[in-house]
Amino acid sequence: MLNWENLIGHAATVAHLKKNIAEEKFPHAVIFSGEEGVGKRLAAEICAAALLCENPVDGSPCGKCENCHLVAAKTHPDFYVVEAEETKTAPNIKIGQIREMQAEAALIPINSARRVVIIDGAELMNNAAANCLLKTIEEPPSQTIFILLTASRSSLLMTIRSRCMTINFDKISAAQIRDALISQGVEAQEAERLAVIAGGSFGRALKLKDSDGVQIRETALDTLEKIARAEFTNEEIFKRGAEMGEWSREKFADFLNHVQKILRDICFAEVTELHNPDLAPRLNAIKISERKIFLMIEAGAEFHRRLKSNANLRLLAEAYLMTLRKISGGAHFGR
Ligand SMILES: [Zn+2]
């Protein structure tokens, strides 16, 4: 059931949202901004339940009425969610989806006094979709509340940003993630490790728990170790490229993220807190100059952008590994 106790962290934000709901001051258009997996979607659904609930208590949904049940089951007639659709390349939200939503939003609510529309991944709207949404947000149907969720607020149209109130969802502390994992039955040592790697995102921690996330980090570290020791042969690169070509684009993005974080850890170990404190001894042993690390981080950002295009993943992975090796000190052919 949707209730605030299930949201991890964000105490001040939750208090603010509850107050707005209780005082009937919830904005007509709001942006929940924050990284993937910090709880924006859950918070938005709890808000929707509370806004549609027959007997909300201090900004919380009662959890007992028909409206609460229908929102939780995602079958409430006045509750509408727009989500990105998977495509061959990057997921996106199309103008057709926004038009469909608008047709619904224009109708009089059926069960409640208002409608709530969630747009999850608002930065994934293409230009046409964003401009179409803008018209609705400029003159919103009076009974409809829009909650836009985004991990990249700066990618939204300025005109959309300026018409929405923004609520920031910060990263969740490692301790809070660890405790939440333990309460879900994860063993303490594993919870500690996942919480560190998750980098403030509970969603990421769960994904790591269920997937080979720890293994991806190991692959990233191992790649950099080999590159620093000039052990990366062409053969090795093609072998890895072939393996990575079979990965999902999301998994390769995770790999890129891990490499970036490890590079930052190597470079800034003395001035900031490490992303990967458990790896400190191995990080210390990697000798790459600061200048080269900056170049590698730049290359990583560039490949992240290219990943969003239609590029063949195997070729992209090979090109990335070649680039890292080139920066580290030139090619080492065969062995
Ligand atoms: Zn209720």
PDB file of N, CA, C and O in Angstrom, residues 10 32-41 120 123 149-153 167-172 177 197-204 257 261 275:
ATOM      1  N   HIS A  10      14.593  11.467   2.746  1.00  0.00           N
ATOM      2  CA  HIS A  10      13.811  12.636   2.304  1.00  0.00           C
ATOM      3  C   HIS A  10      12.841  13.181   3.352  1.00  0.00           C
ATOM      4  O   HIS A  10      11.744  13.654   3.006  1.00  0.00           O
ATOM      5  N   PHE A  32       9.509  16.756  -9.735  1.00  0.00           N
ATOM      6  CA  PHE A  32      10.323  16.049  -8.746  1.00  0.00           C
ATOM      7  C   PHE A  32      11.657  15.767  -9.431  1.00  0.00           C
ATOM      8  O   PHE A  32      11.712  14.985 -10.386  1.00  0.00           O
ATOM      9  N   SER A  33      12.696  16.419  -8.946  1.00  0.00           N
ATOM     10  CA  SER A  33      13.987  16.308  -9.596  1.00  0.00           C
ATOM     11  C   SER A  33      14.959  15.531  -8.711  1.00  0.00           C
ATOM     12  O   SER A  33      15.080  15.805  -7.522  1.00  0.00           O
ATOM     13  N   GLY A  34      15.646  14.564  -9.296  1.00  0.00           N
ATOM     14  CA  GLY A  34      16.613  13.791  -8.514  1.00  0.00           C
ATOM     15  C   GLY A  34      17.058  12.579  -9.303  1.00  0.00           C
ATOM     16  O   GLY A  34      16.417  12.188 -10.276  1.00  0.00           O
ATOM     17  N   GLU A  35      18.164  12.007  -8.858  1.00  0.00           N
ATOM     18  CA  GLU A  35      18.733  10.875  -9.594  1.00  0.00           C
ATOM     19  C   GLU A  35      17.773   9.702  -9.677  1.00  0.00           C
ATOM     20  O   GLU A  35      16.858   9.581  -8.881  1.00  0.00           O
ATOM     21  N   GLU A  36      18.048   8.838 -10.623  1.00  0.00           N
ATOM     22  CA  GLU A  36      17.309   7.593 -10.785  1.00  0.00           C
ATOM     23  C   GLU A  36      17.365   6.798  -9.482  1.00  0.00           C
ATOM     24  O   GLU A  36      18.420   6.676  -8.883  1.00  0.00           O
ATOM     25  N   GLY A  37      16.215   6.304  -9.043  1.00  0.00           N
ATOM     26  CA  GLY A  37      16.232   5.371  -7.915  1.00  0.00           C
ATOM     27  C   GLY A  37      16.260   5.993  -6.539  1.00  0.00           C
ATOM     28  O   GLY A  37      16.473   5.299  -5.551  1.00  0.00           O
ATOM     29  N   VAL A  38      16.022   7.314  -6.431  1.00  0.00           N
ATOM     30  CA  VAL A  38      16.027   7.919  -5.089  1.00  0.00           C
ATOM     31  C   VAL A  38      14.624   7.969  -4.475  1.00  0.00           C
ATOM     32  O   VAL A  38      14.470   8.366  -3.326  1.00  0.00           O
ATOM     33  N   GLY A  39      13.602   7.570  -5.248  1.00  0.00           N
ATOM     34  CA  GLY A  39      12.259   7.484  -4.661  1.00  0.00           C
ATOM     35  C   GLY A  39      11.248   8.482  -5.208  1.00  0.00           C
ATOM     36  O   GLY A  39      10.160   8.626  -4.651  1.00  0.00           O
ATOM     37  N   LYS A  40      11.573   9.145  -6.312  1.00  0.00           N
ATOM     38  CA  LYS A  40      10.659  10.144  -6.882  1.00  0.00           C
ATOM     39  C   LYS A  40       9.317   9.524  -7.269  1.00  0.00           C
ATOM     40  O   LYS A  40       8.264  10.084  -7.004  1.00  0.00           O
ATOM     41  N   ARG A  41       9.375   8.363  -7.938  1.00  0.00           N
ATOM     42  CA  ARG A  41       8.147   7.743  -8.423  1.00  0.00           C
ATOM     43  C   ARG A  41       7.252   7.317  -7.259  1.00  0.00           C
ATOM     44  O   ARG A  41       6.054   7.557  -7.271  1.00  0.00           O
ATOM     45  N   ASP A 120       6.652  10.224 -15.935  1.00  0.00           N
ATOM     46  CA  ASP A 120       7.887   9.645 -15.404  1.00  0.00           C
ATOM     47  C   ASP A 120       8.960   9.665 -16.490  1.00  0.00           C
ATOM     48  O   ASP A 120       8.755   9.126 -17.567  1.00  0.00           O
ATOM     49  N   GLU A 123      12.372  14.090 -18.976  1.00  0.00           N
ATOM     50  CA  GLU A 123      13.457  14.512 -19.872  1.00  0.00           C
ATOM     51  C   GLU A 123      13.487  13.654 -21.144  1.00  0.00           C
ATOM     52  O   GLU A 123      14.187  13.970 -22.100  1.00  0.00           O
ATOM     53  N   LEU A 149       8.501  13.786 -13.291  1.00  0.00           N
ATOM     54  CA  LEU A 149       9.664  13.196 -12.628  1.00  0.00           C
ATOM     55  C   LEU A 149      10.843  13.258 -13.582  1.00  0.00           C
ATOM     56  O   LEU A 149      10.709  12.883 -14.749  1.00  0.00           O
ATOM     57  N   THR A 150      11.972  13.726 -13.086  1.00  0.00           N
ATOM     58  CA  THR A 150      13.127  13.777 -13.990  1.00  0.00           C
ATOM     59  C   THR A 150      14.447  13.584 -13.255  1.00  0.00           C
ATOM     60  O   THR A 150      14.631  14.049 -12.134  1.00  0.00           O
ATOM     61  N   ALA A 151      15.359  12.877 -13.926  1.00  0.00           N
ATOM     62  CA  ALA A 151      16.715  12.712 -13.407  1.00  0.00           C
ATOM     63  C   ALA A 151      17.628  13.751 -14.048  1.00  0.00           C
ATOM     64  O   ALA A 151      18.820  13.788 -13.784  1.00  0.00           O
ATOM     65  N   SER A 152      17.059  14.587 -14.903  1.00  0.00           N
ATOM     66  CA  SER A 152      17.883  15.565 -15.604  1.00  0.00           C
ATOM     67  C   SER A 152      17.051  16.824 -15.870  1.00  0.00           C
ATOM     68  O   SER A 152      16.621  17.077 -16.982  1.00  0.00           O
ATOM     69  N   ARG A 153      16.838  17.598 -14.824  1.00  0.00           N
ATOM     70  CA  ARG A 153      15.946  18.756 -14.915  1.00  0.00           C
ATOM     71  C   ARG A 153      16.422  19.739 -15.978  1.00  0.00           C
ATOM     72  O   ARG A 153      15.625  20.340 -16.690  1.00  0.00           O
ATOM     73  N   ILE A 167      10.764  20.362  -6.798  1.00  0.00           N
ATOM     74  CA  ILE A 167      11.098  19.782  -5.502  1.00  0.00           C
ATOM     75  C   ILE A 167      12.256  18.826  -5.716  1.00  0.00           C
ATOM     76  O   ILE A 167      12.189  17.934  -6.563  1.00  0.00           O
ATOM     77  N   ASN A 168      13.345  19.058  -4.981  1.00  0.00           N
ATOM     78  CA  ASN A 168      14.550  18.250  -5.173  1.00  0.00           C
ATOM     79  C   ASN A 168      14.564  17.024  -4.269  1.00  0.00           C
ATOM     80  O   ASN A 168      14.257  17.120  -3.084  1.00  0.00           O
ATOM     81  N   PHE A 169      14.922  15.922  -4.854  1.00  0.00           N
ATOM     82  CA  PHE A 169      15.124  14.692  -4.095  1.00  0.00           C
ATOM     83  C   PHE A 169      16.624  14.402  -4.074  1.00  0.00           C
ATOM     84  O   PHE A 169      17.208  14.057  -5.106  1.00  0.00           O
ATOM     85  N   ASP A 170      17.221  14.578  -2.898  1.00  0.00           N
ATOM     86  CA  ASP A 170      18.663  14.377  -2.787  1.00  0.00           C
ATOM     87  C   ASP A 170      19.006  12.893  -2.792  1.00  0.00           C
ATOM     88  O   ASP A 170      18.139  12.045  -2.672  1.00  0.00           O
ATOM     89  N   LYS A 171      20.298  12.639  -2.881  1.00  0.00           N
ATOM     90  CA  LYS A 171      20.762  11.256  -2.740  1.00  0.00           C
ATOM     91  C   LYS A 171      20.422  10.760  -1.335  1.00  0.00           C
ATOM     92  O   LYS A 171      20.354  11.553  -0.396  1.00  0.00           O
ATOM     93  N   ILE A 172      20.247   9.476  -1.216  1.00  0.00           N
ATOM     94  CA  ILE A 172      19.954   8.878   0.086  1.00  0.00           C
ATOM     95  C   ILE A 172      21.285   8.457   0.709  1.00  0.00           C
ATOM     96  O   ILE A 172      22.184   8.004  -0.001  1.00  0.00           O
ATOM     97  N   ILE A 177      20.363   3.509   3.135  1.00  0.00           N
ATOM     98  CA  ILE A 177      20.202   2.435   2.151  1.00  0.00           C
ATOM     99  C   ILE A 177      20.539   1.084   2.780  1.00  0.00           C
ATOM    100  O   ILE A 177      19.810   0.108   2.633  1.00  0.00           O
ATOM    101  N   ILE A 197      28.193   1.011  -3.113  1.00  0.00           N
ATOM    102  CA  ILE A 197      28.248   1.056  -4.581  1.00  0.00           C
ATOM    103  C   ILE A 197      27.052   1.808  -5.160  1.00  0.00           C
ATOM    104  O   ILE A 197      27.142   2.409  -6.219  1.00  0.00           O
ATOM    105  N   ALA A 198      25.919   1.779  -4.450  1.00  0.00           N
ATOM    106  CA  ALA A 198      24.684   2.351  -5.006  1.00  0.00           C
ATOM    107  C   ALA A 198      24.755   3.861  -5.169  1.00  0.00           C
ATOM    108  O   ALA A 198      23.959   4.441  -5.901  1.00  0.00           O
ATOM    109  N   GLY A 199      25.690   4.515  -4.497  1.00  0.00           N
ATOM    110  CA  GLY A 199      25.891   5.947  -4.687  1.00  0.00           C
ATOM    111  C   GLY A 199      24.645   6.789  -4.443  1.00  0.00           C
ATOM    112  O   GLY A 199      24.345   7.697  -5.211  1.00  0.00           O
ATOM    113  N   GLY A 200      23.905   6.495  -3.376  1.00  0.00           N
ATOM    114  CA  GLY A 200      22.790   7.369  -2.989  1.00  0.00           C
ATOM    115  C   GLY A 200      21.460   7.023  -3.618  1.00  0.00           C
ATOM    116  O   GLY A 200      20.470   7.709  -3.405  1.00  0.00           O
ATOM    117  N   SER A 201      21.429   5.934  -4.391  1.00  0.00           N
ATOM    118  CA  SER A 201      20.175   5.553  -5.050  1.00  0.00           C
ATOM    119  C   SER A 201      19.720   4.191  -4.537  1.00  0.00           C
ATOM    120  O   SER A 201      20.394   3.180  -4.742  1.00  0.00           O
ATOM    121  N   PHE A 202      18.571   4.185  -3.872  1.00  0.00           N
ATOM    122  CA  PHE A 202      18.076   2.905  -3.354  1.00  0.00           C
ATOM    123  C   PHE A 202      17.686   1.981  -4.510  1.00  0.00           C
ATOM    124  O   PHE A 202      17.898   0.775  -4.459  1.00  0.00           O
ATOM    125  N   GLY A 203      17.136   2.578  -5.556  1.00  0.00           N
ATOM    126  CA  GLY A 203      16.761   1.790  -6.731  1.00  0.00           C
ATOM    127  C   GLY A 203      17.963   1.064  -7.307  1.00  0.00           C
ATOM    128  O   GLY A 203      17.889  -0.100  -7.690  1.00  0.00           O
ATOM    129  N   ARG A 204      19.093   1.777  -7.343  1.00  0.00           N
ATOM    130  CA  ARG A 204      20.305   1.160  -7.871  1.00  0.00           C
ATOM    131  C   ARG A 204      20.755   0.023  -6.961  1.00  0.00           C
ATOM    132  O   ARG A 204      21.191  -1.028  -7.421  1.00  0.00           O
ATOM    133  N   ASN A 257      29.627   4.171 -16.040  1.00  0.00           N
ATOM    134  CA  ASN A 257      29.519   4.923 -14.776  1.00  0.00           C
ATOM    135  C   ASN A 257      30.540   4.447 -13.755  1.00  0.00           C
ATOM    136  O   ASN A 257      31.138   5.245 -13.044  1.00  0.00           O
ATOM    137  N   LYS A 261      33.549   6.635 -12.025  1.00  0.00           N
ATOM    138  CA  LYS A 261      33.670   6.804 -10.572  1.00  0.00           C
ATOM    139  C   LYS A 261      35.032   6.329 -10.069  1.00  0.00           C
ATOM    140  O   LYS A 261      35.627   6.946  -9.192  1.00  0.00           O
ATOM    141  N   HIS A 275      34.080   7.116  -3.815  1.00  0.00           N
ATOM    142  CA  HIS A 275      32.854   6.417  -4.211  1.00  0.00           C
ATOM    143  C   HIS A 275      32.948   4.953  -3.823  1.00  0.00           C
ATOM    144  O   HIS A 275      31.950   4.307  -3.562  1.00  0.00           O
TER     145      HIS A 275
END
